[in-house]
Coordinates of C-alpha atoms in Angstrom, one line a residue:
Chain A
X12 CA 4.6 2.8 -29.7
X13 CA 3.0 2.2 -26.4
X14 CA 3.6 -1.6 -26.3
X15 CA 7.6 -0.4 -27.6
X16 CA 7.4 2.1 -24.5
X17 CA 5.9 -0.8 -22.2
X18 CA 8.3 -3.6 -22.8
X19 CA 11.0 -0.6 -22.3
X20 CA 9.9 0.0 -18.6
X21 CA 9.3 -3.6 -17.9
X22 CA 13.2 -3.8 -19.0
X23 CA 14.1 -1.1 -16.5
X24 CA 12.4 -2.5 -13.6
X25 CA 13.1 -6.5 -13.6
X26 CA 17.1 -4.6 -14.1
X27 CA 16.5 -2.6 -11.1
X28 CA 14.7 -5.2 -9.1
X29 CA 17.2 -8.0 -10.1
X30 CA 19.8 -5.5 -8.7
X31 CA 18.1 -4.6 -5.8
X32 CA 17.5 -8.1 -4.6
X33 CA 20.9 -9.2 -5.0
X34 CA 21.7 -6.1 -2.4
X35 CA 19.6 -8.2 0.9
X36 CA 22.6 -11.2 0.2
X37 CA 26.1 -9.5 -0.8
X38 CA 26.6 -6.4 0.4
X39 CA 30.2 -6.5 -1.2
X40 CA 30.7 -3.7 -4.0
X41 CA 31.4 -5.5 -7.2
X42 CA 29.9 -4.2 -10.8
X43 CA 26.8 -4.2 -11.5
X44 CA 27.2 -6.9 -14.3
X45 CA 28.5 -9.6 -12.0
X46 CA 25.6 -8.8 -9.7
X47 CA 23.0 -8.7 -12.2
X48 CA 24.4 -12.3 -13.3
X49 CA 24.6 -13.4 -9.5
X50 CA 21.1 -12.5 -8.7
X51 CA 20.2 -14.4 -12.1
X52 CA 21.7 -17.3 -10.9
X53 CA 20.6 -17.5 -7.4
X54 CA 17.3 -16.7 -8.4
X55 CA 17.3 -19.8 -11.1
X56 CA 18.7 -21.9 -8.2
X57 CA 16.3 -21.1 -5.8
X58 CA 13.4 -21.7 -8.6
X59 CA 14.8 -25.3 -8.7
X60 CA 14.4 -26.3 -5.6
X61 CA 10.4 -25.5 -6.2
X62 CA 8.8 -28.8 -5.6
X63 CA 5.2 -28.0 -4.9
X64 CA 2.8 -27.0 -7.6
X65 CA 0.7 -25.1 -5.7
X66 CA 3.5 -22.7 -4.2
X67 CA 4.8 -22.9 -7.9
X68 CA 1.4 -21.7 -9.2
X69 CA 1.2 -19.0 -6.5
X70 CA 4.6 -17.3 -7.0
X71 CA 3.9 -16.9 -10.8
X72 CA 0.6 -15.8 -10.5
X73 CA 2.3 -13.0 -8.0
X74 CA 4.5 -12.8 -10.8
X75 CA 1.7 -12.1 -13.5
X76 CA 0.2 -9.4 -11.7
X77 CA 3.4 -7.6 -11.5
X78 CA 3.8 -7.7 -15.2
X79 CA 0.2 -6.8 -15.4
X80 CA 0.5 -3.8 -13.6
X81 CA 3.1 -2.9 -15.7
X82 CA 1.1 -3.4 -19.0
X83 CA -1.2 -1.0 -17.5
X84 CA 1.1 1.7 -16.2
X85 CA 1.5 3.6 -19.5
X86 CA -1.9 4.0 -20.4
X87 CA -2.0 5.4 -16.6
X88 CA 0.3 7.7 -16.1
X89 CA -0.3 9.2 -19.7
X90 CA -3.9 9.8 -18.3
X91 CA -2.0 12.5 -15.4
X92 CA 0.7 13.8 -17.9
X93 CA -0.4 17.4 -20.0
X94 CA -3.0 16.8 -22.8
X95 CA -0.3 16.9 -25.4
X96 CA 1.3 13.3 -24.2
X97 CA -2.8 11.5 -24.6
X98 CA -2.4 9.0 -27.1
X99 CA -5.5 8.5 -29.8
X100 CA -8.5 7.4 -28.6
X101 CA -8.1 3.5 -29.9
X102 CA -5.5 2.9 -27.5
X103 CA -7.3 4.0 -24.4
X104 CA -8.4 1.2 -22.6
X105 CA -11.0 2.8 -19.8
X106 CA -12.2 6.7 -21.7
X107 CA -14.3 8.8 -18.9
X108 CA -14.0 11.0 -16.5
X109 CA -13.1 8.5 -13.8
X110 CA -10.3 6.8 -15.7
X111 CA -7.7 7.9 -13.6
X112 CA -9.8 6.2 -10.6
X113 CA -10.6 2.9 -12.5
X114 CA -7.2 2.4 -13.2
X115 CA -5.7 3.1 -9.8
X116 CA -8.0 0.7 -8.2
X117 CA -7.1 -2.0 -10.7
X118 CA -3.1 -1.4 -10.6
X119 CA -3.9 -1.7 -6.2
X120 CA -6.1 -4.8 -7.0
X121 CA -3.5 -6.3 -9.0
X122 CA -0.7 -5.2 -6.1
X123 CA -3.0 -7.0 -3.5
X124 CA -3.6 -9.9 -5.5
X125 CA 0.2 -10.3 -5.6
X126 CA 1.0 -9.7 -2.1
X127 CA -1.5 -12.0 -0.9
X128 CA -1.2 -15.0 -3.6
X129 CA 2.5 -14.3 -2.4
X130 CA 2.0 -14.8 1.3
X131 CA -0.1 -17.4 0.9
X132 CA 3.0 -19.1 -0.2
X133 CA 5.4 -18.7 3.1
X134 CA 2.6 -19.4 6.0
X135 CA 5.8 -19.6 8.6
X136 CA 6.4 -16.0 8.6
X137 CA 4.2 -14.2 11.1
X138 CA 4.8 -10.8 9.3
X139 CA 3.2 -12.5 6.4
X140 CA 0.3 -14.2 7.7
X141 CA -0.5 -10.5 8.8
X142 CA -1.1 -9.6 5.1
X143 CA -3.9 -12.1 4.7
X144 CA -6.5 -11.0 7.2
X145 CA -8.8 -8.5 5.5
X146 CA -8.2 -5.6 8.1
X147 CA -4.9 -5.5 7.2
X148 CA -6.2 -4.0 3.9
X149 CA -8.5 -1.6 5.4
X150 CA -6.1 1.8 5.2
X151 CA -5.3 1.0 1.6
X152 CA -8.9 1.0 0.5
X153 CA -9.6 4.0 2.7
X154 CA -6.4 6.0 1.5
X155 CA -8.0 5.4 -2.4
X156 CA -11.0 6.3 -1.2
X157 CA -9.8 9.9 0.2
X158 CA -7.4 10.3 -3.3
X159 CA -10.9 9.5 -5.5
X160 CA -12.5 13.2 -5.3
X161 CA -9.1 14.5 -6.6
X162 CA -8.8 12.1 -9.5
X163 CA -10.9 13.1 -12.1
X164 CA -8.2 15.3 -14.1
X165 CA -10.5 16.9 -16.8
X166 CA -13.3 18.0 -14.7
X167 CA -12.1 21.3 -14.1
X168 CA -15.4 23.2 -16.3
X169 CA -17.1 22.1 -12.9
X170 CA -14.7 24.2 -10.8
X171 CA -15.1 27.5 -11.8
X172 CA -11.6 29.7 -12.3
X173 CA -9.5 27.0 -12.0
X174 CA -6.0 28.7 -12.5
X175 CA -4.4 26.4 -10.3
X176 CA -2.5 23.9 -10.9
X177 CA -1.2 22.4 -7.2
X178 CA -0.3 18.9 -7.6
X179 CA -2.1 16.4 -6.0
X180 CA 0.6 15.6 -3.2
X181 CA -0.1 19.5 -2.0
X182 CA -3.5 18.9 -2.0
X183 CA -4.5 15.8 -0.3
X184 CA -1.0 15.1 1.9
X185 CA -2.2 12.8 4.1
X186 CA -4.3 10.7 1.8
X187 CA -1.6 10.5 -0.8
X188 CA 0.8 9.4 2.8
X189 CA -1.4 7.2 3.6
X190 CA -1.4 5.2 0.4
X191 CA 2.3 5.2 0.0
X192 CA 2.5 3.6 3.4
X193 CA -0.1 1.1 3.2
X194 CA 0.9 0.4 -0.4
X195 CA 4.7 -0.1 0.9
X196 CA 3.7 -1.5 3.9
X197 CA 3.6 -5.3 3.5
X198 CA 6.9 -5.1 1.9
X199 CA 8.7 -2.7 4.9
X200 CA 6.9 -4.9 7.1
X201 CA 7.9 -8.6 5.8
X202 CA 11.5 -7.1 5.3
X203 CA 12.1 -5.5 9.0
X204 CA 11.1 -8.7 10.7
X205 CA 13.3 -11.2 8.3
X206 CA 15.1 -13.1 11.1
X207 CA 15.1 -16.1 9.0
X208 CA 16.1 -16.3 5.7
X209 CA 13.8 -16.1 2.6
X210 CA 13.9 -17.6 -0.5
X211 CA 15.9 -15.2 -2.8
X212 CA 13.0 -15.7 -5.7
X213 CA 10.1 -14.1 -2.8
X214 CA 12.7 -11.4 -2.2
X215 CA 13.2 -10.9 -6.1
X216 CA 9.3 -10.7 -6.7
X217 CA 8.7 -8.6 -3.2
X218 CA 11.6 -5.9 -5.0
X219 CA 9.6 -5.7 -8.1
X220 CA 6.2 -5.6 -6.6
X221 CA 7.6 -2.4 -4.4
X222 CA 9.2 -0.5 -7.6
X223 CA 5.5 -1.0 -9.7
X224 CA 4.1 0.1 -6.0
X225 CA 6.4 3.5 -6.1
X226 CA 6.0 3.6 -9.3
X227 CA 2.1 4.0 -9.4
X228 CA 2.4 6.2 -6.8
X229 CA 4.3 9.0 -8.3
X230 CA 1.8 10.2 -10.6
X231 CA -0.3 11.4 -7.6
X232 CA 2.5 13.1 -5.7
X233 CA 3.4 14.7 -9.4
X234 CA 0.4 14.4 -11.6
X235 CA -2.4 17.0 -12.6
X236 CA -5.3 16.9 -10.3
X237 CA -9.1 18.0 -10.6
X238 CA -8.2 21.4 -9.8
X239 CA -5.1 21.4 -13.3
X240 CA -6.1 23.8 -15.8
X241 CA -7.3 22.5 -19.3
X242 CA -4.4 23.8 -21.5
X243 CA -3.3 22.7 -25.1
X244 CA -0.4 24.4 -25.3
X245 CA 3.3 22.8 -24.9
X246 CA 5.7 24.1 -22.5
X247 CA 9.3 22.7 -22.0
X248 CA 7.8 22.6 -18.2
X249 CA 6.4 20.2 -19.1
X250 CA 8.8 18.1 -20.0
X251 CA 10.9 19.4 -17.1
X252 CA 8.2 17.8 -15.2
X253 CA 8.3 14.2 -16.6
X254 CA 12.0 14.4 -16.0
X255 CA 11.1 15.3 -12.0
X256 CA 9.1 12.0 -11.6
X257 CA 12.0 10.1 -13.0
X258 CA 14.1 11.4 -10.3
X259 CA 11.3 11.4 -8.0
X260 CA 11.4 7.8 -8.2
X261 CA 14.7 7.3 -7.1
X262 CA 14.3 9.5 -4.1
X263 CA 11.2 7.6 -3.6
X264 CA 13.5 4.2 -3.8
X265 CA 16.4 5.2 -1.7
X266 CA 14.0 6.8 0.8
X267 CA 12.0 3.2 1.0
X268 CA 15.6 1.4 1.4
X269 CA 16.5 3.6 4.1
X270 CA 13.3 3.1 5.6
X271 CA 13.9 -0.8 5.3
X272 CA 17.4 -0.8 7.2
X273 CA 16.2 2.0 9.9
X274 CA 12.9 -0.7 10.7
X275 CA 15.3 -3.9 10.3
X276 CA 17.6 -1.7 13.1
X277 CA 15.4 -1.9 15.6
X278 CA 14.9 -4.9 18.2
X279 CA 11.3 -4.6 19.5
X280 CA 9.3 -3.5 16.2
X281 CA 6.0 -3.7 16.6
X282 CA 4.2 -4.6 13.5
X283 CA 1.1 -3.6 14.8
X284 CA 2.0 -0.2 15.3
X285 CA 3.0 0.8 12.2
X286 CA -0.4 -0.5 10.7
X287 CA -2.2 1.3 13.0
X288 CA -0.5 4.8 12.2
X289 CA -1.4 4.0 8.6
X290 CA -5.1 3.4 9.5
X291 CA -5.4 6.7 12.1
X292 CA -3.7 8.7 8.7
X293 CA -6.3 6.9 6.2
X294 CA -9.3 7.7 8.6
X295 CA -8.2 11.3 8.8
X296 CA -7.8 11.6 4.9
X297 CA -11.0 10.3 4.1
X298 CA -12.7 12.5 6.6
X299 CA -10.9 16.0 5.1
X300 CA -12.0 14.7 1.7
X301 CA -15.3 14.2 3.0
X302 CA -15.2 17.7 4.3
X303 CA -13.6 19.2 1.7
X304 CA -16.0 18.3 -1.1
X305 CA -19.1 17.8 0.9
X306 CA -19.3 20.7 3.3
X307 CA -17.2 23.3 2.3
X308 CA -17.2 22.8 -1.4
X309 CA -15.2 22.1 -4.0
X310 CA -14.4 25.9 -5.1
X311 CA -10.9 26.5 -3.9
X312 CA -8.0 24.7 -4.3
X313 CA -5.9 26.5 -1.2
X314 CA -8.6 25.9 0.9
X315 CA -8.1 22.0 0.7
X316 CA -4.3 22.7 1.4
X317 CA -5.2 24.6 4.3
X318 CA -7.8 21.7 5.5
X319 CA -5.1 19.1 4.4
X320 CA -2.3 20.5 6.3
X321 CA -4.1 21.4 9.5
X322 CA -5.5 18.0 9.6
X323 CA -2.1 16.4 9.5
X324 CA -0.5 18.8 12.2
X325 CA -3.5 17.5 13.9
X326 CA -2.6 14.2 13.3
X327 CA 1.1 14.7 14.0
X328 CA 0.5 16.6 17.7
X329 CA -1.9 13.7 18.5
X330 CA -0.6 10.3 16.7
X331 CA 3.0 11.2 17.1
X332 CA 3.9 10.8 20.6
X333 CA 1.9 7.6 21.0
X334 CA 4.2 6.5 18.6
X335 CA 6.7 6.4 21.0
X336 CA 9.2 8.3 18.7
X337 CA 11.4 8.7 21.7
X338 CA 12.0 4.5 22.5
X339 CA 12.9 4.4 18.5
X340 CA 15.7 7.0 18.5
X341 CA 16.7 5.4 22.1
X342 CA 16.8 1.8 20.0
X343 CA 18.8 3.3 16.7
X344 CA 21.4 5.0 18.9
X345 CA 21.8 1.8 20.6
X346 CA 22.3 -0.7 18.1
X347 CA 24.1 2.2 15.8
X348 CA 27.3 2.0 18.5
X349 CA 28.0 -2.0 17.9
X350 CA 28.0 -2.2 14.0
Chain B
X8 CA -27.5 12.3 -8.8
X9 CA -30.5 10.9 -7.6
X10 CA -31.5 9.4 -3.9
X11 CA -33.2 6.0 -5.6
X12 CA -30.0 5.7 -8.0
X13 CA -27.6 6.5 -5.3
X14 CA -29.3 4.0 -3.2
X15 CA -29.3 1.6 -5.4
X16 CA -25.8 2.1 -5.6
X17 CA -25.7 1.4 -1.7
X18 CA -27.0 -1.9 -2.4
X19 CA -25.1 -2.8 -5.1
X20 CA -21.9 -1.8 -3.4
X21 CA -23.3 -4.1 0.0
X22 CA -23.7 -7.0 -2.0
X23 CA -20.9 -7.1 -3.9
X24 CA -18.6 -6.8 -0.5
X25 CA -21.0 -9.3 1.1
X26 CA -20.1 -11.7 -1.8
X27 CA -16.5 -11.1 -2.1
X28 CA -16.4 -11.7 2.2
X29 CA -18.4 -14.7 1.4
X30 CA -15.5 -16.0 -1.6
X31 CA -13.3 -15.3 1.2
X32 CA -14.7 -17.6 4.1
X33 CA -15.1 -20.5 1.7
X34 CA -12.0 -20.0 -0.5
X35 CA -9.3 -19.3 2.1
X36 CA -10.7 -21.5 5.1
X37 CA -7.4 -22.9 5.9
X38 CA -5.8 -19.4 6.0
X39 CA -8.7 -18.1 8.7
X40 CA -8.2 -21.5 10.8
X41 CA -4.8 -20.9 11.2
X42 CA -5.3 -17.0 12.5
X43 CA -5.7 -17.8 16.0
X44 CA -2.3 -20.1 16.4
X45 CA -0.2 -16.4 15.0
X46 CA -1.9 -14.0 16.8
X47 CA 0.1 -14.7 20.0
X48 CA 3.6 -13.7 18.6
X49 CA 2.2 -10.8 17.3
X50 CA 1.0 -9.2 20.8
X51 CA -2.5 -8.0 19.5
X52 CA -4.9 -7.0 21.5
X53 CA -3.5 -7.3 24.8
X54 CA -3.5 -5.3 28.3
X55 CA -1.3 -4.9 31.1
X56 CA -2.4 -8.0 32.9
X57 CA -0.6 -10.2 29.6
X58 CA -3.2 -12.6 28.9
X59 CA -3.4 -13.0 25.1
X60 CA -5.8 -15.5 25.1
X61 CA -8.8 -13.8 23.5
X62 CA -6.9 -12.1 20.7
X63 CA -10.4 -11.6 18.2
X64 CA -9.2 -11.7 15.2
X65 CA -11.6 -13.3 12.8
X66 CA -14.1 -10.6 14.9
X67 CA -11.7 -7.8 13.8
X68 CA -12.3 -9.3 10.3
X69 CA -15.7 -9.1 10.5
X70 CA -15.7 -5.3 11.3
X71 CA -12.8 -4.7 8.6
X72 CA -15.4 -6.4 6.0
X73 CA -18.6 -4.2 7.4
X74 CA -16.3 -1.0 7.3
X75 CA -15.8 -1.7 3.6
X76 CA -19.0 -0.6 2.5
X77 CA -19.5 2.8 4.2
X78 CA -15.8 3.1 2.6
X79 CA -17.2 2.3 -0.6
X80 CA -20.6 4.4 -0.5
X81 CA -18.3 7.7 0.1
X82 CA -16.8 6.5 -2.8
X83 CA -19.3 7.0 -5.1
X84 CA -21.1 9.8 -3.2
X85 CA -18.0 11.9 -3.9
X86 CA -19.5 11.8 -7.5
X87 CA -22.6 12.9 -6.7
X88 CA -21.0 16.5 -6.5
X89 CA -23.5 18.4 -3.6
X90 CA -22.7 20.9 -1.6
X91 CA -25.3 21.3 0.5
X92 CA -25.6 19.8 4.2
X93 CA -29.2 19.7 3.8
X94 CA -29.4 17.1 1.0
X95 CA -30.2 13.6 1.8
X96 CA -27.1 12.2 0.0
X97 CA -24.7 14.4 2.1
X98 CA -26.2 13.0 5.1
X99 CA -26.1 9.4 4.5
X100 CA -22.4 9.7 3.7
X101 CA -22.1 11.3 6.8
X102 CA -23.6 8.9 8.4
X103 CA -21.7 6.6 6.8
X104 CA -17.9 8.4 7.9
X105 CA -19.6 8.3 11.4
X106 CA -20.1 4.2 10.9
X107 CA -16.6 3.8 10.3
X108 CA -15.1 5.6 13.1
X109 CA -17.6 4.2 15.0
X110 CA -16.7 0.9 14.1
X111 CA -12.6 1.3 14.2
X112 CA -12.9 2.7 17.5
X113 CA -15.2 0.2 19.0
X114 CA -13.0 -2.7 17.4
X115 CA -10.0 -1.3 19.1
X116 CA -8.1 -0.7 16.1
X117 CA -7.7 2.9 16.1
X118 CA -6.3 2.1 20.0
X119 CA -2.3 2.1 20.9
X120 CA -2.1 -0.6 23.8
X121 CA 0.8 -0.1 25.9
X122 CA 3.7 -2.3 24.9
X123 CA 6.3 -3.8 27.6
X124 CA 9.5 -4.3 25.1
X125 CA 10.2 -7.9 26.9
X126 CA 7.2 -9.5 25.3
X127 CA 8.4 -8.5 21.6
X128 CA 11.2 -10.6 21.6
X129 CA 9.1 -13.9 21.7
X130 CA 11.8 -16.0 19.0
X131 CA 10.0 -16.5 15.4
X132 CA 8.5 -20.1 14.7
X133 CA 11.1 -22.2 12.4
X134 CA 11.8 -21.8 8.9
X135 CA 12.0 -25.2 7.6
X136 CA 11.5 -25.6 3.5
X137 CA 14.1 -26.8 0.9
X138 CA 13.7 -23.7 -0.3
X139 CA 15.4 -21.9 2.6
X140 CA 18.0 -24.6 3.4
X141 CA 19.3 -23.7 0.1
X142 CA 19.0 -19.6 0.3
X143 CA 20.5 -20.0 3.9
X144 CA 23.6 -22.4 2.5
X145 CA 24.2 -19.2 0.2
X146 CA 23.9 -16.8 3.1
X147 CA 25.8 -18.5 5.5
X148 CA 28.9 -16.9 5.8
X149 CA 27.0 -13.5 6.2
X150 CA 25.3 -12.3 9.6
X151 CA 22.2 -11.2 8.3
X152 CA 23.0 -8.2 11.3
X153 CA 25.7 -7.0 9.1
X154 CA 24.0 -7.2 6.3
X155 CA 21.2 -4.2 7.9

């Protein structure tokens, strides 16, 4: 059943990611049949013209981790879905109370170890040499580190009166920001700078890697958290739920793509800036969680909203107009009037 | 928990990123010799005056690879479930959040240095690979502009 349900979603995604990679070099409207075939076919072209074994070894072994992750995935999200979806004990790969943290730090492993095996691969593109230097990493691990008091879904006996049920994105906003940037981030970033063209099978690989990214993401926007009541029962809520982060991931998606074009827009991006905005966000979520579970205590769940949120208008009144939100909307009304 | 478990956590979690820093120095040597050459593109680091000579970047790797452990000690502390400000675990992972603001700020990461637009548009090194020739044959007749 789970490897059925597995090879399923792998289906859906190299579909999606074969069509979304085919968008960066038609933009014509045909069907989606002719473009699936196209970006087959330039994708099979472009693989020919490998000649080194070493870039050869490193694109598949981006390639692995992607379907890696995806092997993963089910047992994952089945770990933040309503008791009733847990599958039987043999087919759980990591059983404690951490699981949920075990395997989000091995699906980001796995994403890093592709991004960088990747990048190691196209050494002329500044953007991507960025990826390789170990600070660069920094907000991801701190934005996992902020999420990892909120993980443990089944600890609620510890938490006394746990009625709630606030999902994780409610809870920990700026943490679960944070890693959504930092986890997107290479790809946004490689993308928006792509003055020269790149080899259609990086883009095809770069797509899928960013779906998986979403992907793992929307469990903790949308998933129970410590805080989640411990209830048997079935509800069609429930299921109403699972349907939401199916749609959730296509907002997610078209939000990312209009992301991609609204960076690519602009003339002067600065890299550097965006990665920095990432860190300030991580820095600030790992110091609410601190404070949330270390000096005011774990009790309540609206008092981490009420932490969270103030923390991020904090980090909004202060971060935000160093940002130099101003020269961006200056840029996109600029470059909107020519094309 | 315990203070000798949780510290022995510490140094389990200090080792391990010393040895995965150390798999990185030897294993990707080319990748760190070749830092210096694209940090001037990129505008890192630089004031007013425009000199981007000392952009310190393997330095700024050093501090990323120091901040990881604090990162990873208020990891695990946040298992250790205590409440109390009084406890000797509660203050070595303050101590700990304190080290990595500490460290950001004194790296200038967490700084926003003030960006003249003209020295963005330094042109992008040259894409030369079969690979490419071939991708941009198949993109020629499309301005990658219009395609944005």
């Amino acid at each position: 059943m789970i490897y059925l349900m597995t090879l399923f979603f792998l289906f859906l995604l190299l579909i999606l990611s074969f069509l979304l990679a085919e968008i960066t070099y038609s933009p014509v409207n045909r069907s989606a049949k002719t473009r699936l075939l196209d970006s087959l076919r330039r994708i099979s072209l472009a693989q020919q013209h490998l000649h080194d074994v070493r870039q050869y070894g490193l694109l598949f072994f981006s390639l692995v981790c992607c379907v890696l992750s995806v092997g993963v995935y089910i047992p994952y999200i089945t770990l933040f879905l309503p008791p009733f979806f847990q599958q039987s004990e043999a087919a759980v790969l990591v059983k404690s109370h951490n699981a949920p943290l075990v395997y989000l730090g091995l699906l980001i492993l796995l994403q890093v170890a592709g991004e960088i095996s990747q990048a190691l691969t196209e050494r002329q593109n500044s953007s991507a040499m960025m990826v390789l230097n170990s600070y660069f990493w920094l907000p991801l691990l701190m934005a996992w580190s902020s999420l990892a008091p909120y993980l443990p879904v089944d600890l609620s006996h510890i938490i006394k009166d746990s009625g709630s049920s606030i999902w994780l994105g409610m809870l920990q906003p700026a943490g679960c920001l944070a890693l959504a940037l930092a986890l997107i981030g290479p790809y946004l970033i490689i993308n928006a700078r792509a003055l020269f063209p790149v080899s259609p099978i990086h883009t095809w690989i770069r797509e899928l890697r960013m779906i998986v990214g979403l992907s793992i993401i929307i469990p903790l926007i949308y998933g129970r958290s410590c805080f989640s009541p411990v209830n048997e029962h079935f509800s069609p809520a429930e299921i109403a739920g699972i349907a939401a982060q199916v749609i959730l991931l296509l907002v997610l998606m078209v939000i990312v793509l209009r992301l991609k074009k609204f960076l690519r827009r602009q003339r002067n991006l600065n890299t550097e800036r965006l990665w920095k905005i990432t860190l300030w966000l991580s820095m600030i979520s790992v110091t609410s969680s601190f404070v949330a579970f270390h000096v005011l205590g774990t009790s309540d769940p609206l008092m981490h909203v009420l932490l969270n949120f103030s923390l991020l208008a904090i980090w909004i009144g202060f971060i935000a107009p160093k940002g130099n939100l101003k020269q961006t909307k200056n840029f996109k009304s600029n470059s909107s009037i020519p094309s | 928990m315990e203070w000798f478990a949780f510290l022995i956590y510490i140094l389990i979690a200090a080792l391990c990123t010393l040895v995965v820093w150390f798999t990185i120095k030897v294993g990707f040597r080319v990748s760190t010799l070749s830092e210096p050459v694209l940090a001037e593109p990129e505008n890192f680091l630089t004031t007013d005056t425009g000199s981007s000579d000392q952009t310190p970047h393997l330095y700024w790797n050093f501090t990323a690879t120091l901040i990881v452990i604090p990162t990873l000690i208020l990891t695990l502390g946040f298992f250790a479930e205590i409440t109390s400000l009084i406890n000797p675990v509660t203050g070595t992972l303050a101590v700990a959040l304190a080290l990595i603001w500490g460290m950001a700020f004194w790296s200038g990461m967490l700084a926003f240095p003030k960006q003249s637009p003209l020295e963005n548009q330094i042109p992008l090194p040259e894409f030369s690979e079969p690979t490419a020739k071939e991708s941009s044959e198949v993109q020629h007749t499309i301005d990658p502009k219009e395609t944005s």
